[in-house]
Each structure stands twice: as structure tokens, then as C-alpha cells.
């Protein structure tokens, strides 16, 4: 617990993707490892009476432009994916299945690879073929992962993860918890580092 | 136009206040001066179907905590003001009155001082006494400013400014426009600098 950093993200979140390309380095700098928690923004937006960013007037247009611009500023490979946004239940369950079977580090590798598949290569990870290809490229058994995602155990684990995230105060993607402090947004990663510098032993 | 940077803010916006403490230095680094545009978030929230940040479930609680934490991380004097949020029409009109009479730089000085009065000292700048004190401390004629804010010219100018800001894509506070690029949020100030570094001659 003391030496981890909890990283919450939705697989359809561009800023979540961008953060996923930096979170390992940040954790390493702080002497921590990353816990990868895929979440579903849908239930959270319901609680907030909110909507997907790109569907909000004024803000949506800005966001689409800012995704590409931010990626460019930070030299992160990015393509505007289509369709967007997408359903992320399958990708989230697949990540949790790998976590249960192979541990957190492998789950993180799959999560990063899936985000890249969608946001760097533009392949739709709401569909199993793209998830299969990505998992297989990591040497994982894609068929077996897909089977696991059909089980109640994995389905319930995702629900539990999302519920616990919301109870903790997570309402967007990406969200980083370090000790008892939560930080929302790709642009808050520098704040995580500043906070740790001031507050860590 | 080429050597300015447009800074939009609401007088009741903590992140707008924080940005106001850094925007002069940022503009100076980029060889520019700041145009100060007080806006009113109310009409913008109406367009977006949104609400003040602190009134949104989950997000509101986070925001209150993040205001103080962010100020601390950046060594910006900050007190959680009460009442909050406040009506900002009087402060906005006062700033525009000074802009019309004394020019943009003096308007900026008043804007920074008013934000500080509210967010660093906790005095309610929705009320004229706090605006009077702040303006007088800058050597401005507070009575004369207040009279000007009652005129149709100043009232209409604020409406025009808010309309033009929205047409330009401004929907939050702070918002910075540099050339044809808009950046939303205190945490985007580093992006403004990065963008200028990559795109300015």
C-alpha cells in the first residue's frame, strides 16, 4: 500500500491513454509501483448528471482539439479514433481477468497496449478481434481471457472496482490516488510529483 | 494582436485567481502583454447545461480540496472564501470601467488586486465596500468607478465581452487565447508555454 500508486482510467479516455504513457515513469521516480484499475465512466456520469466530454456544448469541441494538441505537445503517438467514444466493458474485464490470473504488472502491460491499440493505431477495442490481437502480441492466451470475462467472478470484480473507485471519490479519467490524496486529470501528473516531494518521507 | 495574450477569468474562480498570479510572468516570457477579460460563467454554464464546479456531486468535493492543495503546491496565498461562489458582475464592470478610462494595464492591476482581495484575504468582492478599498489602494477613484458601472456603456460592454468570449469558444475560467489557440485551466499554463515554444516564430 505504502509503495503503490493507484491509477484509474477508462479505456475510451484520451487523457487516460496519455497518462498511461507516463504513469510508470512517474511511479518509478517516486519509488512506487502502479495498480491499474480500469473503470467505467458511464455510472459516474450518471451520478454527476454529466455526459461524455465530447457531447457537452462548447467543451466538446475544445476537448477534441485539445486531445490532439496535448498529445503533440508531449510527443505521444495519437490518432483521433473512430468510433469514439466506445463501450469499454470488454477491455476492462479482459484487464481484470489478466490481473486475476497473472498479477498486476501483466494487467498493466495489457492496459497500456490496449490503450495504444485504440488511440495510437485507431483499432476499435470495444470489439474482441482488436483485444485478441493486442493480448496475443503480449504472449497472453486471448481465448482464455475472453472466456474468463464471461464468468460472474470477473463481471462482479469490475462492478466492485467501479463501486470502490466511486466511494473513494473517483469521478473521471485518469485519476491517480497516492496515499490519501486523489488527483484528477492528465495535467495533474506534475502535481502528483510536487505533492509527493512536499509530503513524502 | 500578435504580441498579446488574452486572459479570460471569472472573479469567483479559484483557478482563475491562481492563473492571475502567473499570467504576467508567462506573457513576459513569451514577449507579450496580457489583455484582461473578466467574464461571467453563469451564461456559459447555461449553454452547457452545467453548474458551478462545487455544486456537482463527487466533483464538487474534489474541487474544494484541490483549490487549497493546488495553491499550496504553487506557493500561492489562498484562503477558502466565504461566501463562495459569489456574484461577480460588480467586479467585472469595475474592471471594464477602469479599462475604458485608464487602459488595459490598469484594468489588469485592478483585476489581480480584486482576485487577491477575495481569495487571499477572504473579503467579499461581490460587495462595493471591498471593491472600493481595493481600487483606492491602487490610487483609483472608487466613487467614479462605481458611477461608471451604472452606465449602459459599461453594462453593455461586459455583455459584449462575454458574448464574444463564448463565440470564441471560452466556456470556463481561466481561459487563455494565444494567436488562434485556446487553453482552458490553470493547469494548462505550462501547455501555453510549450505550444508557443513549438509554434511561435
Short mmCIF file of C-alpha atoms in Angstrom, two decimals:
data_model
loop_
_atom_site.label_atom_id
_atom_site.label_comp_id
_atom_site.label_asym_id
_atom_site.label_seq_id
_atom_site.Cartn_x
_atom_site.Cartn_y
_atom_site.Cartn_z
CA UNK A 1 0.00 0.00 0.00
CA UNK A 2 2.64 2.49 1.01
CA UNK A 3 4.68 1.83 -2.10
CA UNK A 4 1.99 1.78 -4.72
CA UNK A 5 0.13 4.36 -6.70
CA UNK A 6 -3.42 3.67 -7.86
CA UNK A 7 -4.17 4.55 -11.46
CA UNK A 8 -7.83 4.68 -12.54
CA UNK A 9 -8.71 5.08 -16.22
CA UNK A 10 -11.44 4.42 -18.75
CA UNK A 11 -10.37 2.71 -21.98
CA UNK A 12 -12.23 5.35 -24.00
CA UNK A 13 -10.48 8.29 -22.32
CA UNK A 14 -7.83 10.09 -24.40
CA UNK A 15 -6.33 11.75 -21.32
CA UNK A 16 -6.34 8.35 -19.62
CA UNK A 17 -4.34 6.99 -22.53
CA UNK A 18 -1.89 9.86 -22.39
CA UNK A 19 -1.41 9.39 -18.66
CA UNK A 20 -0.84 5.66 -19.20
CA UNK A 21 2.25 6.50 -21.23
CA UNK A 22 3.77 8.44 -18.30
CA UNK A 23 2.48 6.78 -15.14
CA UNK A 24 5.16 4.08 -14.92
CA UNK A 25 7.94 6.66 -15.09
CA UNK A 26 6.23 8.84 -12.51
CA UNK A 27 5.73 5.90 -10.14
CA UNK A 28 9.33 4.84 -10.63
CA UNK A 29 10.56 8.33 -9.74
CA UNK A 30 8.53 8.13 -6.54
CA UNK A 31 9.77 4.63 -5.73
CA UNK A 32 6.37 3.05 -6.25
CA UNK A 33 4.61 0.58 -8.49
CA UNK A 34 1.31 1.13 -10.29
CA UNK A 35 -2.01 -0.53 -9.51
CA UNK A 36 -4.03 -0.46 -12.75
CA UNK A 37 -7.79 -0.04 -12.30
CA UNK A 38 -9.93 0.15 -15.43
CA UNK A 39 -13.18 1.94 -14.58
CA UNK A 40 -16.39 2.72 -16.44
CA UNK A 41 -17.22 6.41 -16.70
CA UNK A 42 -20.87 5.73 -17.54
CA UNK A 43 -22.07 5.08 -13.96
CA UNK A 44 -20.01 8.01 -12.71
CA UNK A 45 -21.50 10.44 -15.21
CA UNK A 46 -24.94 9.24 -14.12
CA UNK A 47 -24.16 10.17 -10.52
CA UNK A 48 -22.88 13.58 -11.54
CA UNK A 49 -25.66 14.30 -14.04
CA UNK A 50 -22.88 14.71 -16.55
CA UNK A 51 -22.16 13.41 -20.04
CA UNK A 52 -19.17 12.34 -22.09
CA UNK A 53 -16.85 15.32 -22.54
CA UNK A 54 -17.21 15.47 -26.30
CA UNK A 55 -21.02 15.61 -26.07
CA UNK A 56 -21.03 18.80 -23.99
CA UNK A 57 -21.66 22.02 -25.96
CA UNK A 58 -18.61 24.32 -26.20
CA UNK A 59 -16.48 21.99 -24.08
CA UNK A 60 -16.78 19.09 -26.51
CA UNK A 61 -15.33 20.96 -29.45
CA UNK A 62 -12.49 22.23 -27.30
CA UNK A 63 -11.78 18.74 -26.00
CA UNK A 64 -11.47 17.20 -29.46
CA UNK A 65 -8.92 19.83 -30.41
CA UNK A 66 -7.09 19.59 -27.10
CA UNK A 67 -6.70 15.79 -27.29
CA UNK A 68 -4.58 16.00 -30.42
CA UNK A 69 -2.76 19.14 -29.32
CA UNK A 70 -1.83 17.76 -25.91
CA UNK A 71 -0.57 14.52 -27.45
CA UNK A 72 1.57 16.54 -29.83
CA UNK A 73 2.98 18.75 -27.07
CA UNK A 74 4.05 15.67 -25.10
CA UNK A 75 5.22 13.66 -28.14
CA UNK A 76 2.63 10.94 -27.54
CA UNK A 77 1.52 8.99 -30.65
CA UNK A 78 -2.16 9.81 -31.13
CA UNK A 79 -4.83 9.35 -33.74
CA UNK A 80 -8.39 10.57 -33.37
CA UNK A 81 -10.11 7.19 -33.17
CA UNK A 82 -13.38 6.37 -34.86
CA UNK A 83 -15.78 5.27 -33.46
CA UNK A 84 -15.35 7.42 -30.36
CA UNK A 85 -16.30 7.12 -27.58
CA UNK A 86 -16.69 3.34 -27.36
CA UNK A 87 -18.02 0.78 -24.89
CA UNK A 88 -15.14 -0.31 -22.68
CA UNK A 89 -16.62 -3.18 -20.68
CA UNK A 90 -14.84 -5.90 -22.68
CA UNK A 91 -11.42 -4.27 -22.42
CA UNK A 92 -11.91 -3.58 -18.71
CA UNK A 93 -12.99 -7.16 -18.00
CA UNK A 94 -10.08 -8.52 -20.03
CA UNK A 95 -7.65 -6.45 -17.98
CA UNK A 96 -9.18 -7.68 -14.74
CA UNK A 97 -9.04 -11.29 -15.98
CA UNK A 98 -5.31 -10.90 -16.62
CA UNK A 99 -4.86 -9.27 -13.23
CA UNK A 100 -6.54 -12.22 -11.53
CA UNK A 101 -4.52 -14.78 -13.48
CA UNK A 102 -1.12 -13.17 -13.97
CA UNK A 103 -0.96 -10.32 -11.50
CA UNK A 104 -0.98 -6.54 -11.58
CA UNK A 105 2.09 -5.98 -13.70
CA UNK A 106 0.81 -8.05 -16.62
CA UNK A 107 -2.58 -6.36 -16.29
CA UNK A 108 -0.80 -3.03 -16.63
CA UNK A 109 1.04 -4.19 -19.73
CA UNK A 110 -2.23 -5.25 -21.32
CA UNK A 111 -3.94 -1.99 -20.33
CA UNK A 112 -1.18 0.12 -21.85
CA UNK A 113 -1.17 -1.98 -25.01
CA UNK A 114 -4.96 -1.79 -25.39
CA UNK A 115 -4.97 1.99 -24.96
CA UNK A 116 -2.25 2.23 -27.59
CA UNK A 117 -4.17 -0.07 -29.93
CA UNK A 118 -7.12 2.30 -29.76
CA UNK A 119 -5.55 5.74 -29.50
CA UNK A 120 -2.31 5.29 -31.43
CA UNK A 121 -3.40 2.75 -34.06
CA UNK A 122 -7.10 3.54 -34.19
CA UNK A 123 -8.31 -0.05 -33.79
CA UNK A 124 -11.63 -0.42 -32.03
CA UNK A 125 -11.02 -2.15 -28.68
CA UNK A 126 -14.73 -2.41 -27.93
CA UNK A 127 -14.54 -5.43 -30.27
CA UNK A 128 -12.89 -8.72 -29.42
CA UNK A 129 -10.69 -9.06 -32.52
CA UNK A 130 -8.66 -5.98 -31.52
CA UNK A 131 -8.44 -7.21 -27.92
CA UNK A 132 -7.32 -10.65 -29.15
CA UNK A 133 -4.57 -9.23 -31.33
CA UNK A 134 -3.30 -6.99 -28.55
CA UNK A 135 -3.31 -9.73 -25.92
CA UNK A 136 -1.68 -12.26 -28.23
CA UNK A 137 1.11 -9.83 -29.09
CA UNK A 138 1.94 -9.81 -25.36
CA UNK A 139 2.08 -13.62 -25.32
CA UNK A 140 -1.22 -13.93 -23.48
CA UNK A 141 -3.86 -16.56 -24.23
CA UNK A 142 -6.59 -14.41 -25.78
CA UNK A 143 -9.19 -17.17 -26.00
CA UNK A 144 -8.74 -17.97 -22.38
CA UNK A 145 -9.01 -14.31 -21.37
CA UNK A 146 -12.23 -13.90 -23.33
CA UNK A 147 -13.70 -16.97 -21.63
CA UNK A 148 -12.79 -15.59 -18.23
CA UNK A 149 -14.59 -12.31 -18.98
CA UNK A 150 -17.84 -14.27 -19.34
CA UNK A 151 -17.67 -15.50 -15.76
CA UNK A 152 -19.58 -13.92 -12.90
CA UNK A 153 -16.36 -13.64 -10.94
CA UNK A 154 -14.79 -11.23 -13.44
CA UNK A 155 -18.04 -9.37 -14.14
CA UNK A 156 -18.59 -8.82 -10.43
CA UNK A 157 -14.99 -7.81 -9.85
CA UNK A 158 -15.33 -4.97 -12.36
CA UNK A 159 -18.53 -3.80 -10.68
CA UNK A 160 -16.81 -3.91 -7.30
CA UNK A 161 -13.81 -1.99 -8.62
CA UNK A 162 -16.03 0.74 -10.07
CA UNK A 163 -18.08 1.00 -6.88
CA UNK A 164 -14.99 1.22 -4.71
CA UNK A 165 -13.48 3.82 -7.02
CA UNK A 166 -16.59 5.99 -6.71
CA UNK A 167 -16.65 5.57 -2.94
CA UNK A 168 -13.08 6.77 -2.92
CA UNK A 169 -14.03 9.87 -4.90
CA UNK A 170 -13.01 8.87 -8.41
CA UNK A 171 -15.26 10.59 -10.97
CA UNK A 172 -13.15 10.93 -14.11
CA UNK A 173 -10.26 9.55 -16.10
CA UNK A 174 -7.41 9.48 -15.43
CA UNK A 175 -7.48 9.57 -11.65
CA UNK A 176 -4.42 8.93 -9.51
CA UNK A 177 -4.50 8.13 -5.82
CA UNK A 178 -1.31 8.35 -3.87
CA UNK A 179 -1.64 7.63 -0.15
CA UNK A 180 -4.79 9.52 0.74
CA UNK A 181 -4.63 12.15 -1.99
CA UNK A 182 -6.55 11.92 -5.27
CA UNK A 183 -5.58 13.77 -8.43
CA UNK A 184 -7.81 14.05 -11.49
CA UNK A 185 -6.53 14.56 -14.99
CA UNK A 186 -3.51 14.08 -17.21
CA UNK A 187 -2.46 17.62 -16.43
CA UNK A 188 -2.34 16.78 -12.73
CA UNK A 189 0.55 14.31 -13.05
CA UNK A 190 3.06 17.09 -12.34
CA UNK A 191 1.02 17.93 -9.22
CA UNK A 192 1.32 14.32 -8.02
CA UNK A 193 5.06 14.69 -8.23
CA UNK A 194 5.06 18.07 -6.48
CA UNK A 195 2.76 16.76 -3.76
CA UNK A 196 4.96 13.71 -3.17
CA UNK A 197 8.03 15.95 -2.99
CA UNK A 198 6.42 18.02 -0.25
CA UNK A 199 4.69 15.25 1.68
CA UNK A 200 6.60 12.01 1.29
CA UNK A 201 9.13 10.97 3.84
CA UNK B 1 -2.75 41.41 -31.64
CA UNK B 2 0.38 39.45 -32.42
CA UNK B 3 2.04 40.43 -29.18
CA UNK B 4 -0.77 39.98 -26.76
CA UNK B 5 -2.27 37.09 -24.89
CA UNK B 6 -5.96 37.14 -23.96
CA UNK B 7 -6.77 36.13 -20.41
CA UNK B 8 -10.40 35.33 -19.57
CA UNK B 9 -11.44 34.76 -15.97
CA UNK B 10 -14.39 34.89 -13.60
CA UNK B 11 -13.88 36.77 -10.33
CA UNK B 12 -15.34 33.84 -8.41
CA UNK B 13 -12.99 31.25 -9.96
CA UNK B 14 -10.19 29.96 -7.70
CA UNK B 15 -8.22 28.60 -10.66
CA UNK B 16 -8.74 31.95 -12.38
CA UNK B 17 -7.21 33.65 -9.35
CA UNK B 18 -4.27 31.26 -9.32
CA UNK B 19 -3.65 31.83 -13.02
CA UNK B 20 -3.80 35.60 -12.47
CA UNK B 21 -0.74 35.31 -10.23
CA UNK B 22 1.28 33.71 -13.05
CA UNK B 23 -0.08 35.11 -16.29
CA UNK B 24 2.08 38.26 -16.36
CA UNK B 25 5.26 36.23 -16.00
CA UNK B 26 4.15 33.79 -18.67
CA UNK B 27 3.28 36.59 -21.09
CA UNK B 28 6.60 38.30 -20.36
CA UNK B 29 8.49 35.10 -21.15
CA UNK B 30 6.66 34.93 -24.47
CA UNK B 31 7.30 38.60 -25.25
CA UNK B 32 3.65 39.50 -24.93
CA UNK B 33 1.32 41.62 -22.84
CA UNK B 34 -1.93 40.48 -21.25
CA UNK B 35 -5.44 41.51 -22.24
CA UNK B 36 -7.62 41.06 -19.16
CA UNK B 37 -11.21 39.97 -19.84
CA UNK B 38 -13.48 39.39 -16.86
CA UNK B 39 -16.28 37.05 -17.91
CA UNK B 40 -19.41 35.68 -16.25
CA UNK B 41 -19.58 31.91 -16.03
CA UNK B 42 -23.35 31.92 -15.41
CA UNK B 43 -24.42 32.36 -19.05
CA UNK B 44 -21.78 29.84 -20.15
CA UNK B 45 -22.96 27.17 -17.74
CA UNK B 46 -26.48 27.74 -19.05
CA UNK B 47 -25.31 26.98 -22.60
CA UNK B 48 -23.50 23.85 -21.47
CA UNK B 49 -26.27 22.64 -19.16
CA UNK B 50 -23.64 22.71 -16.45
CA UNK B 51 -23.39 24.11 -12.94
CA UNK B 52 -20.76 25.70 -10.71
CA UNK B 53 -17.98 23.19 -10.10
CA UNK B 54 -18.55 22.94 -6.37
CA UNK B 55 -22.25 22.13 -6.84
CA UNK B 56 -21.55 18.97 -8.89
CA UNK B 57 -21.71 15.68 -6.95
CA UNK B 58 -18.30 13.98 -6.50
CA UNK B 59 -16.52 16.69 -8.50
CA UNK B 60 -17.50 19.45 -6.10
CA UNK B 61 -15.91 17.87 -3.07
CA UNK B 62 -12.76 17.15 -5.02
CA UNK B 63 -12.62 20.71 -6.29
CA UNK B 64 -12.80 22.28 -2.83
CA UNK B 65 -9.89 20.15 -1.70
CA UNK B 66 -7.93 20.73 -4.90
CA UNK B 67 -8.25 24.54 -4.71
CA UNK B 68 -6.32 24.69 -1.44
CA UNK B 69 -3.89 21.94 -2.39
CA UNK B 70 -3.02 23.47 -5.75
CA UNK B 71 -2.47 26.89 -4.16
CA UNK B 72 -0.17 25.28 -1.63
CA UNK B 73 1.81 23.36 -4.27
CA UNK B 74 2.43 26.60 -6.19
CA UNK B 75 3.01 28.77 -3.11
CA UNK B 76 0.03 30.98 -3.89
CA UNK B 77 -1.61 32.68 -0.87
CA UNK B 78 -5.11 31.23 -0.61
CA UNK B 79 -7.98 31.19 1.80
CA UNK B 80 -11.24 29.34 1.21
CA UNK B 81 -13.52 32.35 0.88
CA UNK B 82 -16.99 32.56 2.34
CA UNK B 83 -19.46 33.21 0.79
CA UNK B 84 -18.44 31.19 -2.24
CA UNK B 85 -19.24 31.34 -5.10
CA UNK B 86 -20.30 34.98 -5.37
CA UNK B 87 -21.91 37.26 -7.95
CA UNK B 88 -19.14 38.86 -9.98
CA UNK B 89 -20.98 41.42 -12.08
CA UNK B 90 -19.86 44.42 -10.00
CA UNK B 91 -16.19 43.44 -10.02
CA UNK B 92 -16.31 42.69 -13.75
CA UNK B 93 -17.96 46.02 -14.57
CA UNK B 94 -15.48 47.87 -12.35
CA UNK B 95 -12.59 46.28 -14.23
CA UNK B 96 -14.12 47.24 -17.57
CA UNK B 97 -14.73 50.79 -16.35
CA UNK B 98 -11.04 51.09 -15.46
CA UNK B 99 -10.06 49.58 -18.81
CA UNK B 100 -12.15 52.19 -20.64
CA UNK B 101 -10.76 55.05 -18.57
CA UNK B 102 -7.17 54.09 -17.86
CA UNK B 103 -6.32 51.33 -20.31
CA UNK B 104 -5.67 47.61 -20.19
CA UNK B 105 -2.69 47.61 -17.86
CA UNK B 106 -4.51 49.40 -15.05
CA UNK B 107 -7.50 47.11 -15.57
CA UNK B 108 -5.18 44.17 -15.11
CA UNK B 109 -3.78 45.63 -11.91
CA UNK B 110 -7.29 46.08 -10.53
CA UNK B 111 -8.31 42.56 -11.60
CA UNK B 112 -5.30 40.97 -9.88
CA UNK B 113 -5.88 43.04 -6.75
CA UNK B 114 -9.60 42.16 -6.61
CA UNK B 115 -8.89 38.44 -7.01
CA UNK B 116 -6.35 38.70 -4.22
CA UNK B 117 -8.81 40.58 -2.01
CA UNK B 118 -11.26 37.73 -2.36
CA UNK B 119 -9.07 34.63 -2.49
CA UNK B 120 -6.10 35.64 -0.36
CA UNK B 121 -7.80 37.94 2.17
CA UNK B 122 -11.30 36.50 2.06
CA UNK B 123 -13.12 39.80 1.55
CA UNK B 124 -16.33 39.56 -0.43
CA UNK B 125 -15.82 41.40 -3.72
CA UNK B 126 -19.46 40.98 -4.71
CA UNK B 127 -19.97 43.97 -2.40
CA UNK B 128 -18.89 47.52 -3.17
CA UNK B 129 -17.00 48.24 0.08
CA UNK B 130 -14.39 45.58 -0.78
CA UNK B 131 -14.15 46.85 -4.36
CA UNK B 132 -13.78 50.43 -3.08
CA UNK B 133 -10.95 49.52 -0.73
CA UNK B 134 -9.13 47.56 -3.40
CA UNK B 135 -9.45 50.26 -6.05
CA UNK B 136 -8.48 53.03 -3.64
CA UNK B 137 -5.35 51.14 -2.60
CA UNK B 138 -4.28 51.30 -6.25
CA UNK B 139 -4.84 55.06 -6.32
CA UNK B 140 -8.01 54.77 -8.38
CA UNK B 141 -11.12 56.89 -7.82
CA UNK B 142 -13.50 54.27 -6.46
CA UNK B 143 -16.59 56.51 -6.42
CA UNK B 144 -16.05 57.39 -10.02
CA UNK B 145 -15.58 53.75 -11.00
CA UNK B 146 -18.80 52.75 -9.25
CA UNK B 147 -20.70 55.51 -11.07
CA UNK B 148 -19.32 54.32 -14.38
CA UNK B 149 -20.53 50.78 -13.71
CA UNK B 150 -24.11 52.11 -13.59
CA UNK B 151 -23.95 53.38 -17.16
CA UNK B 152 -25.36 51.50 -20.13
CA UNK B 153 -22.00 51.81 -21.87
CA UNK B 154 -20.18 49.71 -19.26
CA UNK B 155 -23.08 47.30 -18.75
CA UNK B 156 -23.28 46.66 -22.48
CA UNK B 157 -19.53 46.34 -22.83
CA UNK B 158 -19.50 43.46 -20.33
CA UNK B 159 -22.32 41.74 -22.19
CA UNK B 160 -20.44 42.18 -25.46
CA UNK B 161 -17.23 40.82 -23.92
CA UNK B 162 -19.00 37.73 -22.59
CA UNK B 163 -20.76 37.12 -25.91
CA UNK B 164 -17.55 37.48 -27.87
CA UNK B 165 -15.74 35.18 -25.47
CA UNK B 166 -18.39 32.49 -25.93
CA UNK B 167 -18.28 32.90 -29.71
CA UNK B 168 -14.55 32.37 -29.50
CA UNK B 169 -15.06 29.15 -27.56
CA UNK B 170 -14.46 30.30 -24.00
CA UNK B 171 -16.51 28.18 -21.57
CA UNK B 172 -14.58 28.22 -18.32
CA UNK B 173 -12.13 30.09 -16.15
CA UNK B 174 -9.29 30.67 -16.64
CA UNK B 175 -9.10 30.60 -20.40
CA UNK B 176 -6.08 31.80 -22.34
CA UNK B 177 -6.08 32.57 -26.04
CA UNK B 178 -2.77 32.95 -27.78
CA UNK B 179 -2.99 33.64 -31.51
CA UNK B 180 -5.69 31.18 -32.59
CA UNK B 181 -5.22 28.62 -29.83
CA UNK B 182 -7.36 28.49 -26.69
CA UNK B 183 -6.28 26.82 -23.45
CA UNK B 184 -8.61 26.13 -20.54
CA UNK B 185 -7.50 25.85 -16.95
CA UNK B 186 -4.77 26.86 -14.56
CA UNK B 187 -3.06 23.55 -15.25
CA UNK B 188 -2.83 24.44 -18.96
CA UNK B 189 -0.48 27.39 -18.45
CA UNK B 190 2.55 25.10 -18.98
CA UNK B 191 0.89 23.92 -22.21
CA UNK B 192 0.62 27.52 -23.42
CA UNK B 193 4.35 27.86 -22.97
CA UNK B 194 5.07 24.53 -24.68
CA UNK B 195 2.77 25.42 -27.55
CA UNK B 196 4.39 28.82 -28.03
CA UNK B 197 7.81 27.18 -27.98
CA UNK B 198 6.81 24.87 -30.81
CA UNK B 199 4.72 27.28 -32.85
CA UNK B 200 5.98 30.82 -32.34
CA UNK B 201 8.48 32.30 -34.76
#
